[in-house]
mmCIF file of N, CA and C in Angstrom:
data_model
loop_
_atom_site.group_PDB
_atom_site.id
_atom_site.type_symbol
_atom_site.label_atom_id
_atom_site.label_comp_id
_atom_site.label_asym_id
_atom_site.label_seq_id
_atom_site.Cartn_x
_atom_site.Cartn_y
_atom_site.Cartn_z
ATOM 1 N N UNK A 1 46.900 -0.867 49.713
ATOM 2 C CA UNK A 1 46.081 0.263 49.293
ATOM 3 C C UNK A 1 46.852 1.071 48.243
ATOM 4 N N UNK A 2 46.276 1.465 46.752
ATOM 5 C CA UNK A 2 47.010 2.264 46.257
ATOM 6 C C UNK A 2 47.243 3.340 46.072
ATOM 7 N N UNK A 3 48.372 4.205 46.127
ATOM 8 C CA UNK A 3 48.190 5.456 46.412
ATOM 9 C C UNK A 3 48.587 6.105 45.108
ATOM 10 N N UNK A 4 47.981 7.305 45.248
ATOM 11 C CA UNK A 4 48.187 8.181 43.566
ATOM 12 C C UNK A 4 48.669 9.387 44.103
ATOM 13 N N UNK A 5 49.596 9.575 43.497
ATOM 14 C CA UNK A 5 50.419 11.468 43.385
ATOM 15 C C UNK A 5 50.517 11.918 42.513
ATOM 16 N N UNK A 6 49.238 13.529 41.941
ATOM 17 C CA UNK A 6 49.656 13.885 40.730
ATOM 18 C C UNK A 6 50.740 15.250 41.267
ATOM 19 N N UNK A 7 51.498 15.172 40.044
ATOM 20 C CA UNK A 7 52.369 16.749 40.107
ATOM 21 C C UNK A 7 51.966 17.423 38.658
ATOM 22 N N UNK A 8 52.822 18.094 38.189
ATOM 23 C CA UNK A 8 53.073 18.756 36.985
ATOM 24 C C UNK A 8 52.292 20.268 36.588
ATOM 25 N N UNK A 9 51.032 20.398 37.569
ATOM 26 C CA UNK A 9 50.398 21.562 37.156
ATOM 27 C C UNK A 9 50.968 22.763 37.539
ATOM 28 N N UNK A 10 50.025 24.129 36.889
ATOM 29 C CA UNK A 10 50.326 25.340 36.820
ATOM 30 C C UNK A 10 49.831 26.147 36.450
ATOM 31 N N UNK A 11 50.370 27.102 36.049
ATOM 32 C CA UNK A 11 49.883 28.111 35.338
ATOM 33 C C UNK A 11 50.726 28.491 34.221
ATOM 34 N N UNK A 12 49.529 28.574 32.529
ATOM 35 C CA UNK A 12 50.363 29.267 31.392
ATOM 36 C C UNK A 12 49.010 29.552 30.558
ATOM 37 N N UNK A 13 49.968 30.261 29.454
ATOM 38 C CA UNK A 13 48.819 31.480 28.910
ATOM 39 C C UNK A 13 48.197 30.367 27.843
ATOM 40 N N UNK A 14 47.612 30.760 27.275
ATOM 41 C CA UNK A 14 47.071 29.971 25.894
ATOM 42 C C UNK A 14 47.504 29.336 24.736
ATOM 43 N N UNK A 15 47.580 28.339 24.593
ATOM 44 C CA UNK A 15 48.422 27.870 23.454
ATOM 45 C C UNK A 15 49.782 26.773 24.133
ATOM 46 N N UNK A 16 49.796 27.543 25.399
ATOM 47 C CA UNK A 16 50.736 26.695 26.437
ATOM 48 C C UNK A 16 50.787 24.996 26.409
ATOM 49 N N UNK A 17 51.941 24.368 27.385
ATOM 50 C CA UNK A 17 51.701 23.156 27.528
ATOM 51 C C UNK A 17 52.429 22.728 29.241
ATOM 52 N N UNK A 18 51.812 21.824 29.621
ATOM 53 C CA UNK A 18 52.136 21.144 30.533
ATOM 54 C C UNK A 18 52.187 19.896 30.611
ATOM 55 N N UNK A 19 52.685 19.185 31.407
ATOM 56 C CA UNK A 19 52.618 18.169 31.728
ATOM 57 C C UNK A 19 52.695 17.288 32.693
ATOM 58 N N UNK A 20 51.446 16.416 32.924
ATOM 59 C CA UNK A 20 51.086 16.311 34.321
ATOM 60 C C UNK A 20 51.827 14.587 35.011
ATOM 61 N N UNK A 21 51.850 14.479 36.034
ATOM 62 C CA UNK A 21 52.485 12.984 36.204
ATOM 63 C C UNK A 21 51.817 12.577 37.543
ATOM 64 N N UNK A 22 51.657 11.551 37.501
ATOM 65 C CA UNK A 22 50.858 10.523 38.412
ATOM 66 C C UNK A 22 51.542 9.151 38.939
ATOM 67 N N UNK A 23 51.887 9.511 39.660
ATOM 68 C CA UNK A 23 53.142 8.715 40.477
ATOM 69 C C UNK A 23 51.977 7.404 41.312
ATOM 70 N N UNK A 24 52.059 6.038 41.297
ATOM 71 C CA UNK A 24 51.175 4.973 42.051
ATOM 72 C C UNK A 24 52.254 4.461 42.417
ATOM 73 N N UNK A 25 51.729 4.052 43.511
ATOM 74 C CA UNK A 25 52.132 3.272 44.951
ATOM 75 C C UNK A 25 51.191 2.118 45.453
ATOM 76 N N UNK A 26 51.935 1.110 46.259
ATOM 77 C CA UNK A 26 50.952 0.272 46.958
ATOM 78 C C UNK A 26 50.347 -1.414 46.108
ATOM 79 N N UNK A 27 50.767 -1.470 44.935
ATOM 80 C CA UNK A 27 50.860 -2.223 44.319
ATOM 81 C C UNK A 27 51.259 -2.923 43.402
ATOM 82 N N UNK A 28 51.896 -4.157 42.931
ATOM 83 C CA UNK A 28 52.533 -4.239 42.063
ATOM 84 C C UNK A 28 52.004 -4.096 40.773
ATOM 85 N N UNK A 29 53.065 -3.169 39.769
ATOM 86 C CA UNK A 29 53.129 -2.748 38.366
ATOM 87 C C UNK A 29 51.519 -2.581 38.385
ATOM 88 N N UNK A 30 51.034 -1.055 38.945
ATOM 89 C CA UNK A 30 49.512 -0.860 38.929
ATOM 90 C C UNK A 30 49.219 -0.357 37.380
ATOM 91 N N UNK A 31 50.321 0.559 36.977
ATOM 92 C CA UNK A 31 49.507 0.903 35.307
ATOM 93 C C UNK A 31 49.452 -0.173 34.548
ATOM 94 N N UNK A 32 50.757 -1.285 34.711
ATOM 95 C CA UNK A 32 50.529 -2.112 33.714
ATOM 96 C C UNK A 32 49.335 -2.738 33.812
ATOM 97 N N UNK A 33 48.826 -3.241 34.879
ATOM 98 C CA UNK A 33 47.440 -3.811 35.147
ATOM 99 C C UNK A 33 46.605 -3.919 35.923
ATOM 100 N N UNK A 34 46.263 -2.250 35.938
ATOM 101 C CA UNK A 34 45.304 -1.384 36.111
ATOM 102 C C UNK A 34 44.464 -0.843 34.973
ATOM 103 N N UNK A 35 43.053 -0.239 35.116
ATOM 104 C CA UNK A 35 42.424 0.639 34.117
ATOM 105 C C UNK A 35 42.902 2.396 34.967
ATOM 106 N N UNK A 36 43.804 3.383 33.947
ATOM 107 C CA UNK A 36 44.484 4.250 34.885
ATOM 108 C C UNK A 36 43.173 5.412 34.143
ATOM 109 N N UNK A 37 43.156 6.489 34.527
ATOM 110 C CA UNK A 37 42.432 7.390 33.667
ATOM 111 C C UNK A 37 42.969 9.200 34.015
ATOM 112 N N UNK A 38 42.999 10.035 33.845
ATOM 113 C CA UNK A 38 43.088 11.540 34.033
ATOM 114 C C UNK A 38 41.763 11.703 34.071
ATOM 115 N N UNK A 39 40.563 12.402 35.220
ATOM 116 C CA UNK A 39 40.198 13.246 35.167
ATOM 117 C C UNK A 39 40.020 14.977 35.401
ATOM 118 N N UNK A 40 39.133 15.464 35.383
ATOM 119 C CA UNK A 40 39.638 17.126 35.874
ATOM 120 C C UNK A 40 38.220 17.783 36.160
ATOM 121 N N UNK A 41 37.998 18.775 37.070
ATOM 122 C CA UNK A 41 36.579 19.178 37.638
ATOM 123 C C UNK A 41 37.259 21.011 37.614
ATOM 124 N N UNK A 42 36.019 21.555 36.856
ATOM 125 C CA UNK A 42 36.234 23.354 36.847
ATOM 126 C C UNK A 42 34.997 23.809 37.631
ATOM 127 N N UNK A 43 36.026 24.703 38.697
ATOM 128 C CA UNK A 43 34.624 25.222 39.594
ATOM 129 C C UNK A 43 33.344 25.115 38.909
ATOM 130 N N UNK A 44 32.356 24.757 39.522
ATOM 131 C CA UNK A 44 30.966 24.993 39.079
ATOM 132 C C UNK A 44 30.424 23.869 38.103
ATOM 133 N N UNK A 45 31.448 23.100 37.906
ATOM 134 C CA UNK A 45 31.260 21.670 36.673
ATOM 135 C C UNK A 45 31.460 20.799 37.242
ATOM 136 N N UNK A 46 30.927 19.545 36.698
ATOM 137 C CA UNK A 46 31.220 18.158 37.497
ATOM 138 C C UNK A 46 32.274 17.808 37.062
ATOM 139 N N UNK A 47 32.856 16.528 37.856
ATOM 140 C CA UNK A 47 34.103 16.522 36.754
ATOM 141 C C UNK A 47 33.871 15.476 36.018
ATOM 142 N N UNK A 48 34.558 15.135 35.003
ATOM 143 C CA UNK A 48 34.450 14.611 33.664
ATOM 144 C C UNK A 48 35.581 13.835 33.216
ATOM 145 N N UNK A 49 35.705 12.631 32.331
ATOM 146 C CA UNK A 49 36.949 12.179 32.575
ATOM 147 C C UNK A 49 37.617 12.716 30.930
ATOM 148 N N UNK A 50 38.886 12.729 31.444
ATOM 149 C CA UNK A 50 40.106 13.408 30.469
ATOM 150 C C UNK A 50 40.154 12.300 29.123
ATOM 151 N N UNK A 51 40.987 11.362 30.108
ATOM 152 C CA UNK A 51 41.419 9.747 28.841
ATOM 153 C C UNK A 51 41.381 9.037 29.987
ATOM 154 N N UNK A 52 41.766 7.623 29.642
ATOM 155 C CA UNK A 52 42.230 6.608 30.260
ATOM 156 C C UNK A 52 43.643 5.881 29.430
ATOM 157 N N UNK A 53 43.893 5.148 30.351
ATOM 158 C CA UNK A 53 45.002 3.679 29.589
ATOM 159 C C UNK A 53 44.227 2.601 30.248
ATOM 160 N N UNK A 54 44.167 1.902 29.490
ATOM 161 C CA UNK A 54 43.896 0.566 29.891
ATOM 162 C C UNK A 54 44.757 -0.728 29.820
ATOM 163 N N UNK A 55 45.728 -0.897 31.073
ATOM 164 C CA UNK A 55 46.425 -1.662 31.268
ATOM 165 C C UNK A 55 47.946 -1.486 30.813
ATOM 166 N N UNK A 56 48.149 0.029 30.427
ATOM 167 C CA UNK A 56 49.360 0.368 29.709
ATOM 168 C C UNK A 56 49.335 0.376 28.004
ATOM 169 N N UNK A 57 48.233 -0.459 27.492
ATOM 170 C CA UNK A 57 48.550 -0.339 26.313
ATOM 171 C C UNK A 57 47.087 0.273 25.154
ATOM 172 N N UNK A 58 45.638 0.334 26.006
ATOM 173 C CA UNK A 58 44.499 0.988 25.308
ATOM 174 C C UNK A 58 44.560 2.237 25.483
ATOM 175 N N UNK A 59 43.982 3.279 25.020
ATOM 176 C CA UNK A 59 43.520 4.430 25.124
ATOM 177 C C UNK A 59 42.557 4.988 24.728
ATOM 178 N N UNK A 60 42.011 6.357 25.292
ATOM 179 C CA UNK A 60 40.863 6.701 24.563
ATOM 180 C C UNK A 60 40.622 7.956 25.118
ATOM 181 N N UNK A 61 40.015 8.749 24.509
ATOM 182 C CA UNK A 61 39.947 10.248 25.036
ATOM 183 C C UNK A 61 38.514 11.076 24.889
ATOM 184 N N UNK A 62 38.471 12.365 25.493
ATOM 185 C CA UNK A 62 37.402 12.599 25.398
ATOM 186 C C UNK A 62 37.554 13.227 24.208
ATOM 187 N N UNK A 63 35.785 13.587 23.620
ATOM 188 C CA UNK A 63 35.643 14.471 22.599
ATOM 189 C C UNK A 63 36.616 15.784 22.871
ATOM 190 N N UNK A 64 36.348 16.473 23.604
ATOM 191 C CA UNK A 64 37.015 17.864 23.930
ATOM 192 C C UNK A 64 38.850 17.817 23.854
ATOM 193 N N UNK A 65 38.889 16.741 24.328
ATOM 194 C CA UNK A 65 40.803 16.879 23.948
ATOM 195 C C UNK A 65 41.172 17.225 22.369
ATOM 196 N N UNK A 66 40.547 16.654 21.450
ATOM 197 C CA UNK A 66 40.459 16.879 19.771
ATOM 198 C C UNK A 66 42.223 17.057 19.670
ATOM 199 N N UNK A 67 43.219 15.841 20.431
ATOM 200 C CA UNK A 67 44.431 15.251 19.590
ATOM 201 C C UNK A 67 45.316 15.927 20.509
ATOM 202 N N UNK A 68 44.957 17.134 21.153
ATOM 203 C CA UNK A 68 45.715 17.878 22.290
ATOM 204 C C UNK A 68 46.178 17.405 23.496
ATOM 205 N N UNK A 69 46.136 16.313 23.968
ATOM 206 C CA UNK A 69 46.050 15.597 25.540
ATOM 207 C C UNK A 69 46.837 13.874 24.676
ATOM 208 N N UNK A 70 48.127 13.732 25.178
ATOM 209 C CA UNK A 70 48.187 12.094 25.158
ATOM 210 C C UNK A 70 48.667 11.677 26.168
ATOM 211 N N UNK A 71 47.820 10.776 26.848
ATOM 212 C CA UNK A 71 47.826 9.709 28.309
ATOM 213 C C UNK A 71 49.090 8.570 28.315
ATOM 214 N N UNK A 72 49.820 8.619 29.172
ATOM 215 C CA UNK A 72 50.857 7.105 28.573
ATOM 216 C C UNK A 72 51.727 7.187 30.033
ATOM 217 N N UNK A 73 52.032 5.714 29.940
ATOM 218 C CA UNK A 73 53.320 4.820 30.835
ATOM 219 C C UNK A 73 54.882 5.680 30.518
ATOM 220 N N UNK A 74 55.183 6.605 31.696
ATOM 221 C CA UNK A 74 56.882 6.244 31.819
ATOM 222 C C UNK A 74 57.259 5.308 31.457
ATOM 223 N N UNK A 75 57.900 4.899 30.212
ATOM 224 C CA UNK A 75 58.914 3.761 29.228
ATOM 225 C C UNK A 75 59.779 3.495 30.678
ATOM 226 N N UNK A 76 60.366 4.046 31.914
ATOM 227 C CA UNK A 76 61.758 4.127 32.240
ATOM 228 C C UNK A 76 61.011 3.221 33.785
ATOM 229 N N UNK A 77 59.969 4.537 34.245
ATOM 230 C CA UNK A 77 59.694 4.187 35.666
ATOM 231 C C UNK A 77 57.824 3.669 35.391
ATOM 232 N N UNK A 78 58.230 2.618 35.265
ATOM 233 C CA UNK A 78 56.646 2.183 34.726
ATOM 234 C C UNK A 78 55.325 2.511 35.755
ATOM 235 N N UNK A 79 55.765 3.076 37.035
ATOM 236 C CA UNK A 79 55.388 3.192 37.687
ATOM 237 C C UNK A 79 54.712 4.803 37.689
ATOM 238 N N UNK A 80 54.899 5.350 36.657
ATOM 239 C CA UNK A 80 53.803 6.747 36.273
ATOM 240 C C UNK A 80 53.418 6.829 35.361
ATOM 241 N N UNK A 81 52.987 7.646 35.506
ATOM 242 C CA UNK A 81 51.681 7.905 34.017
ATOM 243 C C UNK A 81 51.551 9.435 34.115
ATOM 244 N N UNK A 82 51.559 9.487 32.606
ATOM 245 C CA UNK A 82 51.846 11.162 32.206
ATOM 246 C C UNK A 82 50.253 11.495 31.255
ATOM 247 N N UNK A 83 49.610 12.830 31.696
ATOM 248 C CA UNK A 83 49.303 13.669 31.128
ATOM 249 C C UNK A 83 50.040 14.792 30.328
ATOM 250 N N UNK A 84 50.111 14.423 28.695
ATOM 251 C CA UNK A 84 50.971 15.507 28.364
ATOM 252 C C UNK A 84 49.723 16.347 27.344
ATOM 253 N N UNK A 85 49.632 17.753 27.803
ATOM 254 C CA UNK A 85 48.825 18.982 27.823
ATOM 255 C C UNK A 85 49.042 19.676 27.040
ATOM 256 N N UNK A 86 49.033 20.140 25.476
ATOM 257 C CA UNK A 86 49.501 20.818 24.499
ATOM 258 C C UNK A 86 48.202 21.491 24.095
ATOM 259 N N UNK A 87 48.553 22.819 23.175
ATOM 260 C CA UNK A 87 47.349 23.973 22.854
ATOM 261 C C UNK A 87 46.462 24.254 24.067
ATOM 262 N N UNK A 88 47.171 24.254 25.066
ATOM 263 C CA UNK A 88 45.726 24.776 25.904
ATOM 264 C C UNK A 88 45.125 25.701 25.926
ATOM 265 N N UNK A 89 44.085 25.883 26.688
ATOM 266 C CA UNK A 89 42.752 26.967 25.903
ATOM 267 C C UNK A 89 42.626 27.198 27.541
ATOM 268 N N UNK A 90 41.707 28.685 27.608
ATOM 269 C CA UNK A 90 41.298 28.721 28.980
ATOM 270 C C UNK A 90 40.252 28.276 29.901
ATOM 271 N N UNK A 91 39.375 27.043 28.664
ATOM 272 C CA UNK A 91 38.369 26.174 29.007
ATOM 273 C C UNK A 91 38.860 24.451 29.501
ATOM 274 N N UNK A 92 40.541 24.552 29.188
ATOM 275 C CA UNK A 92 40.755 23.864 30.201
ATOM 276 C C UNK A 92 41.497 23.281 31.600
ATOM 277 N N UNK A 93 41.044 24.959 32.160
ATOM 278 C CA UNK A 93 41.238 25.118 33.886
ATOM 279 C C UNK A 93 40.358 24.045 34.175
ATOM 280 N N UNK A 94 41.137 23.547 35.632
ATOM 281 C CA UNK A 94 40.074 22.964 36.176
ATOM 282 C C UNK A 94 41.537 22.392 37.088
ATOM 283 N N UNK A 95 41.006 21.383 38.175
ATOM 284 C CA UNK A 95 41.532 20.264 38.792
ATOM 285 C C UNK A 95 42.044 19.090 38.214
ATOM 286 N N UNK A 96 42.943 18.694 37.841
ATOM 287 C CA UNK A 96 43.545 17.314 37.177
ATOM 288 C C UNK A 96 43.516 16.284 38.101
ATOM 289 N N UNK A 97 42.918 15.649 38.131
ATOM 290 C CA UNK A 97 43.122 14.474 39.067
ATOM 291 C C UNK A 97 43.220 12.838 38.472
ATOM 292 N N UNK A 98 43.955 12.375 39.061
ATOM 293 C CA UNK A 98 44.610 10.538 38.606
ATOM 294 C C UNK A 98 43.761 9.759 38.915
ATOM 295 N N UNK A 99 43.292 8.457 38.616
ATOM 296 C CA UNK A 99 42.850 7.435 39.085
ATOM 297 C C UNK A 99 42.686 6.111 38.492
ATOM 298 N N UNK A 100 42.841 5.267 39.319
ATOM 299 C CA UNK A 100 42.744 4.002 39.163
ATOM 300 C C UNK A 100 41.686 2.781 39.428
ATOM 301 N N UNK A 101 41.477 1.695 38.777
ATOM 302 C CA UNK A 101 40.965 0.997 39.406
ATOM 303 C C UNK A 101 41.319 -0.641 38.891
ATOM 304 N N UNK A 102 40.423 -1.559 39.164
ATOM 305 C CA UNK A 102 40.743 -2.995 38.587
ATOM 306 C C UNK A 102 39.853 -2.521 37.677
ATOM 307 N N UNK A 103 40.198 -3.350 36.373
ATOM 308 C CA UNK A 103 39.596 -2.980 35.105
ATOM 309 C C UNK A 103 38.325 -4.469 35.294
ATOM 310 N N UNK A 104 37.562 -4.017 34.371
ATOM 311 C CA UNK A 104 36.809 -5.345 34.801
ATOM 312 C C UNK A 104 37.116 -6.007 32.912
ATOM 313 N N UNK A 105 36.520 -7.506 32.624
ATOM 314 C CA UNK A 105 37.024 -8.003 31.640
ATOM 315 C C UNK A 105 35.548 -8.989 30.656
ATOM 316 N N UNK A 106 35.576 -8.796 29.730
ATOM 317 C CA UNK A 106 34.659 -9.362 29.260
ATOM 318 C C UNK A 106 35.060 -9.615 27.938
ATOM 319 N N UNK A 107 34.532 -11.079 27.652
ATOM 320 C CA UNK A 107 34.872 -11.957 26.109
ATOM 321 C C UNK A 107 36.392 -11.090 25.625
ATOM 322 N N UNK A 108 37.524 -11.420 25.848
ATOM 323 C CA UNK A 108 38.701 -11.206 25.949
ATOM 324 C C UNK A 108 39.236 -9.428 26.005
ATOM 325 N N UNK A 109 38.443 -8.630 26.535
ATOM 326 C CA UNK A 109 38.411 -7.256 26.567
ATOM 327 C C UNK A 109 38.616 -6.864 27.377
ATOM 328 N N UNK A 110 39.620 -6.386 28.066
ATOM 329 C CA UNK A 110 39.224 -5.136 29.444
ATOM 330 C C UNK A 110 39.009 -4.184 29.194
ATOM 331 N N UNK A 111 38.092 -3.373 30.040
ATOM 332 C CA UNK A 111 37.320 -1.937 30.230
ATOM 333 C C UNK A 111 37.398 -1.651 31.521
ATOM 334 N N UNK A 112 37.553 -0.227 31.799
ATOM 335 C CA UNK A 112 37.736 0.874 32.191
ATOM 336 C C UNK A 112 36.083 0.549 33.266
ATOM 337 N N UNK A 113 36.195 0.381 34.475
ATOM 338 C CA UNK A 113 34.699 0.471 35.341
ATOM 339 C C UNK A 113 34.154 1.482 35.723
ATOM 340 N N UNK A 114 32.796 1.661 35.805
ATOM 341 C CA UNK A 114 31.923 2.679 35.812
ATOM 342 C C UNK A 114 32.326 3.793 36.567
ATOM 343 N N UNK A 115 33.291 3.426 37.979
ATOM 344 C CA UNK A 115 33.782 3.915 39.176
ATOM 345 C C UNK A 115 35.109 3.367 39.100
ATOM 346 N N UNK A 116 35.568 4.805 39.249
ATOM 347 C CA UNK A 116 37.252 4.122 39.678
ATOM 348 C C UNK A 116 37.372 4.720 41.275
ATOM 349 N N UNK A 117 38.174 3.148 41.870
ATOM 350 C CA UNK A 117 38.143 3.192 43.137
ATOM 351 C C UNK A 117 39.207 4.475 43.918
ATOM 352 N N UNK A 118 40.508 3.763 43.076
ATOM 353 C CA UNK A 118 41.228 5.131 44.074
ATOM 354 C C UNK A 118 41.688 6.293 43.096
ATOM 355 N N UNK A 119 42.138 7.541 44.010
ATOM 356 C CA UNK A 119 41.867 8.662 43.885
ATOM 357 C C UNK A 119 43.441 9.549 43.942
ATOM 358 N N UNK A 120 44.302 10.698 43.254
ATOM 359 C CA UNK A 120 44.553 11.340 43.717
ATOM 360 C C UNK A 120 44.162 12.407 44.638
ATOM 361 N N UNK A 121 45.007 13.595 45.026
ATOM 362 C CA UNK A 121 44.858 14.838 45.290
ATOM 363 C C UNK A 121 44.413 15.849 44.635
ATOM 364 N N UNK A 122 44.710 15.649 43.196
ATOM 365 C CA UNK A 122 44.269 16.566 42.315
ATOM 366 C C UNK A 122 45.570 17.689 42.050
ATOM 367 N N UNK A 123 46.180 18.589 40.890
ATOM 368 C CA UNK A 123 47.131 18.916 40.769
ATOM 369 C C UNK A 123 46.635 20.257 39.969
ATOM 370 N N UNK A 124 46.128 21.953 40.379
ATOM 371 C CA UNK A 124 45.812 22.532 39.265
ATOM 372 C C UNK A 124 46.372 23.181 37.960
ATOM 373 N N UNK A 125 45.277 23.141 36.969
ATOM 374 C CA UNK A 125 46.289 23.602 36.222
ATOM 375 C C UNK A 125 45.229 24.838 35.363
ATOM 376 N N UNK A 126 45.692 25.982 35.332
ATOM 377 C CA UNK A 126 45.081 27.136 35.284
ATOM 378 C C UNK A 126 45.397 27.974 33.890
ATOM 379 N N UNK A 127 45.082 28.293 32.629
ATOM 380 C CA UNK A 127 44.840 28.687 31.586
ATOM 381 C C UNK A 127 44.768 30.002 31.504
ATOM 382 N N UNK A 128 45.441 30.923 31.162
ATOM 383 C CA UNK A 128 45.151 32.254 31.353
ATOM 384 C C UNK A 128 45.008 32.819 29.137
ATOM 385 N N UNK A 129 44.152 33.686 29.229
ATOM 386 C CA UNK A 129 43.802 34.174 27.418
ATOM 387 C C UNK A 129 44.872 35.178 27.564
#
């Protein structure tokens, strides 16, 4: 079973940065080949996904990050995956949460599945103007 631990959140004012980490367990080399993703949920919003990696080496992000958010493999401990959080704004409080799943694969492509199976705890990280 794989397990996800995010850390890194907090609290900082605007313009701030953090950076979040997502520690997996339970299987062998899961980012390398896994579909990994960051999402995050703000009271009263659904949540929405951040980026993904796909398999350690795709990426892709949402509209709203606009170059501020890059998703990536610990070079050292391949075994995490970092949210690193720059210019933040106070629109993006919310819950950070990790997840994983088996990527599914088509005509030599893997993608990221509709549902990712497992789940962190979630880690907050809070934006103050």
């Amino acid at each position: 079973q794989v397990k996800l631990v995010e850390s890194g959140g907090g609290s900082v004012q605007s313009g701030g940065s953090l950076r979040l980490s997502c520690e997996a367990s339970g299987d062998t080399d899961i980012i390398s080949t896994y579909c990994m993703a960051w999402f995050r949920q703000a009271p009263g919003n659904e949540r929405e996904e951040v980026a993904h990696l796909i398999r350690a080496r795709r990426t892709s992000y949402a509209d709203f990050v606009l170059g501020r958010f890059v998703i990536s493999q610990d070079n050292a401990n391949k075994n995490t995956m970092y949210l690193q959080l720059k210019y933040l704004r106070p629109e993006d409080t919310a819950m950070y949460y990790c997840a994983a799943a088996i990527c599914e694969y088509d005509r030599g492509l893997y993608y990221p599945p509709k549902e990712f199976k497992f789940w962190g705890q979630g880690t907050q990280v809070t934006v103050s103007s």
